[in-house]
CSV table of C-alpha atoms in Angstrom, one decimal:
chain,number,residue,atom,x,y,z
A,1,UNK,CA,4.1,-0.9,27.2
A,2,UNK,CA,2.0,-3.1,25.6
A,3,UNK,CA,-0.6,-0.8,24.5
A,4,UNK,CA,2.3,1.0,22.7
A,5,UNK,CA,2.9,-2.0,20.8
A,6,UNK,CA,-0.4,-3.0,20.3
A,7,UNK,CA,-0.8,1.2,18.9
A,8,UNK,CA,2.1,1.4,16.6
A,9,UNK,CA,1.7,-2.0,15.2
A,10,UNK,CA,-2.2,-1.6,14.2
A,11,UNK,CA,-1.5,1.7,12.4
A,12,UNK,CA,1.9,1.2,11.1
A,13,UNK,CA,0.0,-1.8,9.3
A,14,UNK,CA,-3.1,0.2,8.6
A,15,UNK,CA,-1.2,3.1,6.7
A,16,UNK,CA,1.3,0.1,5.6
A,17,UNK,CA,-1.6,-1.3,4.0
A,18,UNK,CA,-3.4,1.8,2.3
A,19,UNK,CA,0.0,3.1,1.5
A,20,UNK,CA,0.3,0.3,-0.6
A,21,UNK,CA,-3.0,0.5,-2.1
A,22,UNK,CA,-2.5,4.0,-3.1
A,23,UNK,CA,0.6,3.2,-5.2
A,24,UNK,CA,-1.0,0.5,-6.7
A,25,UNK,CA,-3.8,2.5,-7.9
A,26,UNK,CA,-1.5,5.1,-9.4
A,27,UNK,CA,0.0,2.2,-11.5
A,28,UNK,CA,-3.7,1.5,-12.4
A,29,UNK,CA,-3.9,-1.9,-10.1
A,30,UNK,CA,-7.4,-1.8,-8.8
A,31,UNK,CA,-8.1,-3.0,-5.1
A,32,UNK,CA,-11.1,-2.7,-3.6
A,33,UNK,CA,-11.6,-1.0,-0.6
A,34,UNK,CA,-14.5,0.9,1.5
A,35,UNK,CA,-12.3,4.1,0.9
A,36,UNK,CA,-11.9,5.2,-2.5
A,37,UNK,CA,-8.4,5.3,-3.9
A,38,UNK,CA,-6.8,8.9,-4.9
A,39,UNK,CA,-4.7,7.2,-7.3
A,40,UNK,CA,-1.8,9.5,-6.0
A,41,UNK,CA,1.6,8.9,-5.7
A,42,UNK,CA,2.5,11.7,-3.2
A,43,UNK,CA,-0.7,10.6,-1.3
A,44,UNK,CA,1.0,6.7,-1.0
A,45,UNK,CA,4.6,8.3,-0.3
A,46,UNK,CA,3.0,9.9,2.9
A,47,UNK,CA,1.1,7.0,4.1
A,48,UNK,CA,4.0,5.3,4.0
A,49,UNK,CA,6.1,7.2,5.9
A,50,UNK,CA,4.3,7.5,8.7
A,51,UNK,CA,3.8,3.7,8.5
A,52,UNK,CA,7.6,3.5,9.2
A,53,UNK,CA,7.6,6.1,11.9
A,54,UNK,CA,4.4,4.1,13.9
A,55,UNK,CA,6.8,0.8,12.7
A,56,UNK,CA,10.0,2.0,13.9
A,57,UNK,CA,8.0,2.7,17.2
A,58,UNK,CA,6.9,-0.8,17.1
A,59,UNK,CA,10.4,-1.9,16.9
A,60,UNK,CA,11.3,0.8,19.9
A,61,UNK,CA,8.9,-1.1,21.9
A,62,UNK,CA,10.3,-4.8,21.2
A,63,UNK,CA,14.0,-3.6,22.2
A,64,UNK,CA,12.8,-2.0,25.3
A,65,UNK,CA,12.8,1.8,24.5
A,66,UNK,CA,9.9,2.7,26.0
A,67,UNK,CA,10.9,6.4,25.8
A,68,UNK,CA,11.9,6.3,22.2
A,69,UNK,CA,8.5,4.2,21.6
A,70,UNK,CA,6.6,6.8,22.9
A,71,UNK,CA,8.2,9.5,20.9
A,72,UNK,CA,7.5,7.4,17.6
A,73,UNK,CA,4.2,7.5,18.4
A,74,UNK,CA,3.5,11.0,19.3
A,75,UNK,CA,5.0,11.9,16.0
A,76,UNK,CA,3.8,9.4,13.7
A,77,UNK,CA,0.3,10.3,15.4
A,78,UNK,CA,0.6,14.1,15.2
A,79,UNK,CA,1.5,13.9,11.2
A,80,UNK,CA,-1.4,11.5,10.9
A,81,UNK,CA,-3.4,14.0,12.3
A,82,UNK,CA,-2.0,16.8,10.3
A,83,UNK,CA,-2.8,14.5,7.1
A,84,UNK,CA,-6.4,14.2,8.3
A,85,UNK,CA,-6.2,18.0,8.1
A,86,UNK,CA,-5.3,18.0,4.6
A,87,UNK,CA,-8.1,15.5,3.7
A,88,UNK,CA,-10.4,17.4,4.9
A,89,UNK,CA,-9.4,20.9,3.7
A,90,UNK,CA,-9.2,18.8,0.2
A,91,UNK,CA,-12.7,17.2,0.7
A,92,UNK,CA,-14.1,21.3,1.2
A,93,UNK,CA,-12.6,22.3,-1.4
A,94,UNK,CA,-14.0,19.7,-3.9
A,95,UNK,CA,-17.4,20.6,-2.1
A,96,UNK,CA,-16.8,24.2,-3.1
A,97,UNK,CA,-16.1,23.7,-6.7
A,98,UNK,CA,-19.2,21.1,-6.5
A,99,UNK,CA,-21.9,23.2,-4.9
A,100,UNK,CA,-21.1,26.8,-4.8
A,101,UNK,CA,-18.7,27.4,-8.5
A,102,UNK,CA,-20.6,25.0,-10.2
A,103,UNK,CA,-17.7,23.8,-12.0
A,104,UNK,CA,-18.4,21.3,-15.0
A,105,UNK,CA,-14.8,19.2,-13.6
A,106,UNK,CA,-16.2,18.4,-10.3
A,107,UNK,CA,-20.3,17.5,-11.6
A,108,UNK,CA,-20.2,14.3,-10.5
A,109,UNK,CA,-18.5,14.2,-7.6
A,110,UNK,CA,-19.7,12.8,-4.7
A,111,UNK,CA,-18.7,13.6,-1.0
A,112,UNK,CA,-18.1,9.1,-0.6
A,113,UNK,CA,-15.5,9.8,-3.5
A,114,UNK,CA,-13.6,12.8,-1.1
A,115,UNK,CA,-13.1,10.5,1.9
A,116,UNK,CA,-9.6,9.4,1.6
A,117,UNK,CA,-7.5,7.1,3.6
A,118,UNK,CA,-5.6,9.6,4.5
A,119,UNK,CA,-8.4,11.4,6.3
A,120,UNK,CA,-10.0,8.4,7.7
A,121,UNK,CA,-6.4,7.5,9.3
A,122,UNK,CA,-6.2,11.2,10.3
A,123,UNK,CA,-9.5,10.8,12.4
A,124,UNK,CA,-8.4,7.7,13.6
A,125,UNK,CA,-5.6,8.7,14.7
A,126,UNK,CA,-6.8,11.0,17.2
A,127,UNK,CA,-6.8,8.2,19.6
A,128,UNK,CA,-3.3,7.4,19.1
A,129,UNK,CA,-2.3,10.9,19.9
A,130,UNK,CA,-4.4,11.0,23.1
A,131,UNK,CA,-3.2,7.8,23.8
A,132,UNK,CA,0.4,8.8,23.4
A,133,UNK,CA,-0.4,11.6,25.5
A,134,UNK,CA,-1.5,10.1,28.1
A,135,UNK,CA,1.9,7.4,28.5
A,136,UNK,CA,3.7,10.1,28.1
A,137,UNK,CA,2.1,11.8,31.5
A,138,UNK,CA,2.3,9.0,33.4
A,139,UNK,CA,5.4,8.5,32.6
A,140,UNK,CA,6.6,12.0,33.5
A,141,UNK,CA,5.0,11.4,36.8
A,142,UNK,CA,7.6,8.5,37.4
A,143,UNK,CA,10.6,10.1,36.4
């Protein structure tokens, strides 16, 4: 149980966070980070709604849900994942109009300026997911 806490509390804050630093950059509020802002407000809107799924799994947790815990974090982890997806179908696609069409839109972009939060998270999220995963078997063997 408590590794579902500790799990939904460090990325709900972690997307919480970037979320909010997304948004800000779309209203031109500069923060700086090691990942590079998108400056998109559909980008922010995602991050922080999965924020509120890993945070309403967090608050699943504290009341003694365990099931429902567990269910927050499958889900919030799975559409992390599936936004990491995104991010990095978005990052080859920049590399493709870079490298291979030339195109005079993309010239100086840089692959450190295609790494988005939203990928990063989606990586890390992977260990959420198998961590989820894994509670969720053992917890099927006990029921």
């Amino acid at each position: 149980m408590k590794s579902i806490k500790f799990l939904t509390l460090v990325f709900g804050l972690l997307y919480l966070f970037y979320g909010l630093i997304e948004l800000l950059a779309f209203f031109g509020i500069e923060i700086k980070t090691l990942i590079y802002p998108q400056r998109d407000i559909y980008v922010s809107f995602v991050l922080l709604v999965i924020s509120s799924i890993y945070l309403a799994g967090l608050k699943n947790s504290i009341l003694g849900k365990e099931r429902k815990a567990i269910s927050y974090l499958y889900v919030a982890s799975l559409l992390s994942i599936a936004a990491g997806v995104l991010g990095l179908m978005v990052i080859g696609a920049n590399a493709l109009e870079t490298y291979i069409l030339k195109n005079e839109d993309f010239a100086n972009w840089t692959l450190y300026q295609g790494l988005s939060s939203y990928f990063i998270l989606g990586l890390i999220s992977v260990i959420a997911f198998w961590k989820a995963k894994k509670i969720a078997a053992s917890k099927k063997a006990y029921s």
